mmCIF file of C-alpha atoms in Angstrom:
data_model
loop_
_atom_site.group_PDB
_atom_site.id
_atom_site.type_symbol
_atom_site.label_atom_id
_atom_site.label_comp_id
_atom_site.label_asym_id
_atom_site.label_seq_id
_atom_site.Cartn_x
_atom_site.Cartn_y
_atom_site.Cartn_z
ATOM 1 C CA MET U 1 135.810 25.830 67.909
ATOM 2 C CA ALA U 2 135.840 23.351 70.809
ATOM 3 C CA PRO U 3 133.981 24.351 73.855
ATOM 4 C CA CYS U 4 137.074 24.298 76.127
ATOM 5 C CA ALA U 5 138.996 26.520 73.564
ATOM 6 C CA GLY U 6 135.922 28.873 73.679
ATOM 7 C CA CYS U 7 135.993 29.005 77.469
ATOM 8 C CA PHE U 8 139.653 29.820 77.498
ATOM 9 C CA LEU U 9 139.315 32.121 74.969
ATOM 10 C CA LEU U 10 136.355 34.268 76.862
ATOM 11 C CA ALA U 11 138.407 33.772 80.282
ATOM 12 C CA VAL U 12 141.465 35.473 78.692
ATOM 13 C CA LEU U 13 139.149 38.064 77.056
ATOM 14 C CA PHE U 14 137.784 38.780 80.375
ATOM 15 C CA SER U 15 141.025 38.871 82.571
ATOM 16 C CA ALA U 16 142.465 41.396 80.149
ATOM 17 C CA ASN U 17 139.610 44.148 81.114
ATOM 18 C CA CYS U 18 140.173 43.372 85.118
ATOM 19 C CA LYS U 19 142.029 45.472 87.439
ATOM 20 C CA VAL U 20 144.392 43.828 89.388
ATOM 21 C CA ILE U 21 143.049 43.946 92.694
ATOM 22 C CA THR U 22 145.786 43.942 95.750
ATOM 23 C CA PHE U 23 143.896 44.888 98.586
ATOM 24 C CA LEU U 24 140.984 42.041 99.211
ATOM 25 C CA ASP U 25 139.391 43.401 102.266
ATOM 26 C CA PRO U 26 135.847 44.034 101.059
ATOM 27 C CA MET U 27 135.190 46.696 103.394
ATOM 28 C CA CYS U 28 138.054 49.414 103.251
ATOM 29 C CA THR U 29 138.776 51.441 100.185
ATOM 30 C CA GLU U 30 142.195 51.651 98.934
ATOM 31 C CA LYS U 31 142.605 55.016 98.037
ATOM 32 C CA GLU U 32 146.502 54.808 96.955
ATOM 33 C CA ALA U 33 147.674 51.682 96.104
ATOM 34 C CA SER U 34 149.188 50.158 99.435
ATOM 35 C CA ARG U 35 149.418 53.301 101.013
ATOM 36 C CA THR U 36 146.236 55.034 102.098
ATOM 37 C CA TYR U 37 142.782 53.353 102.978
ATOM 38 C CA ASN U 38 139.517 54.518 103.701
ATOM 39 C CA CYS U 39 138.138 52.299 106.609
ATOM 40 C CA GLU U 40 135.470 55.232 108.141
ATOM 41 C CA ASN U 41 131.795 54.559 109.531
ATOM 42 C CA LEU U 42 131.891 50.815 108.959
ATOM 43 C CA GLY U 43 131.061 49.520 112.069
ATOM 44 C CA LEU U 44 134.507 48.030 112.550
ATOM 45 C CA LYS U 45 135.359 46.893 116.172
ATOM 46 C CA GLU U 46 139.117 46.030 114.928
ATOM 47 C CA ILE U 47 141.720 46.918 112.633
ATOM 48 C CA PRO U 48 141.317 44.702 109.467
ATOM 49 C CA ASP U 49 144.236 42.249 109.398
ATOM 50 C CA THR U 50 144.275 42.827 105.655
ATOM 51 C CA LEU U 51 145.446 46.199 105.811
ATOM 52 C CA PRO U 52 149.282 45.982 104.434
ATOM 53 C CA ASN U 53 151.989 47.044 106.598
ATOM 54 C CA THR U 54 152.983 49.505 103.904
ATOM 55 C CA THR U 55 149.874 51.592 105.104
ATOM 56 C CA GLU U 56 151.043 55.059 105.772
ATOM 57 C CA PHE U 57 147.369 56.809 105.966
ATOM 58 C CA LEU U 58 144.384 55.301 107.541
ATOM 59 C CA GLU U 59 140.955 56.955 107.856
ATOM 60 C CA PHE U 60 139.389 54.896 110.611
ATOM 61 C CA GLY U 61 136.718 57.597 111.844
ATOM 62 C CA PHE U 62 133.330 56.462 113.128
ATOM 63 C CA ASN U 63 133.959 52.815 114.162
ATOM 64 C CA PHE U 64 133.608 51.044 117.172
ATOM 65 C CA LEU U 65 137.257 50.103 118.874
ATOM 66 C CA PRO U 66 136.575 48.639 122.153
ATOM 67 C CA THR U 67 140.008 49.595 123.424
ATOM 68 C CA VAL U 68 142.847 51.314 122.153
ATOM 69 C CA GLN U 69 146.424 50.305 123.241
ATOM 70 C CA ASN U 70 150.030 50.572 122.424
ATOM 71 C CA THR U 71 149.804 47.544 119.953
ATOM 72 C CA THR U 72 146.354 48.388 118.505
ATOM 73 C CA PHE U 73 148.324 49.718 115.416
ATOM 74 C CA SER U 74 151.589 48.298 115.916
ATOM 75 C CA ARG U 75 151.800 45.873 112.713
ATOM 76 C CA LEU U 76 151.235 48.958 110.530
ATOM 77 C CA ILE U 77 154.843 50.065 110.835
ATOM 78 C CA ASN U 78 154.658 52.606 108.282
ATOM 79 C CA LEU U 79 151.635 54.381 109.637
ATOM 80 C CA ILE U 80 152.195 58.110 109.605
ATOM 81 C CA PHE U 81 148.261 59.639 109.547
ATOM 82 C CA LEU U 82 145.634 58.322 111.713
ATOM 83 C CA ASP U 83 141.856 59.695 111.692
ATOM 84 C CA LEU U 84 139.804 58.466 114.624
ATOM 85 C CA THR U 85 137.165 61.030 114.243
ATOM 86 C CA ARG U 86 134.386 60.324 116.402
ATOM 87 C CA TYR U 87 135.747 56.959 117.661
ATOM 88 C CA VAL U 88 133.600 55.306 119.984
ATOM 89 C CA SER U 89 134.888 52.914 122.373
#
């Protein structure tokens, strides 16, 4: 088998076993696809831009937002539930 063909076969086998990841933020955890995210206790100072606007439930407690304004969560147009437990400003 040619070296390139072997690499291609390995790549195909590897990708067949991988889960497709649609949420690329390395910190927040996607609990339900494109709807529910946990960003608790990560020392965040802003809402990650990588959260999709389809987010409905956001756990954001134990973080450090400097201010919360009317526009802080405006990009998350489907947001229903927001947990700011122990929010520190």
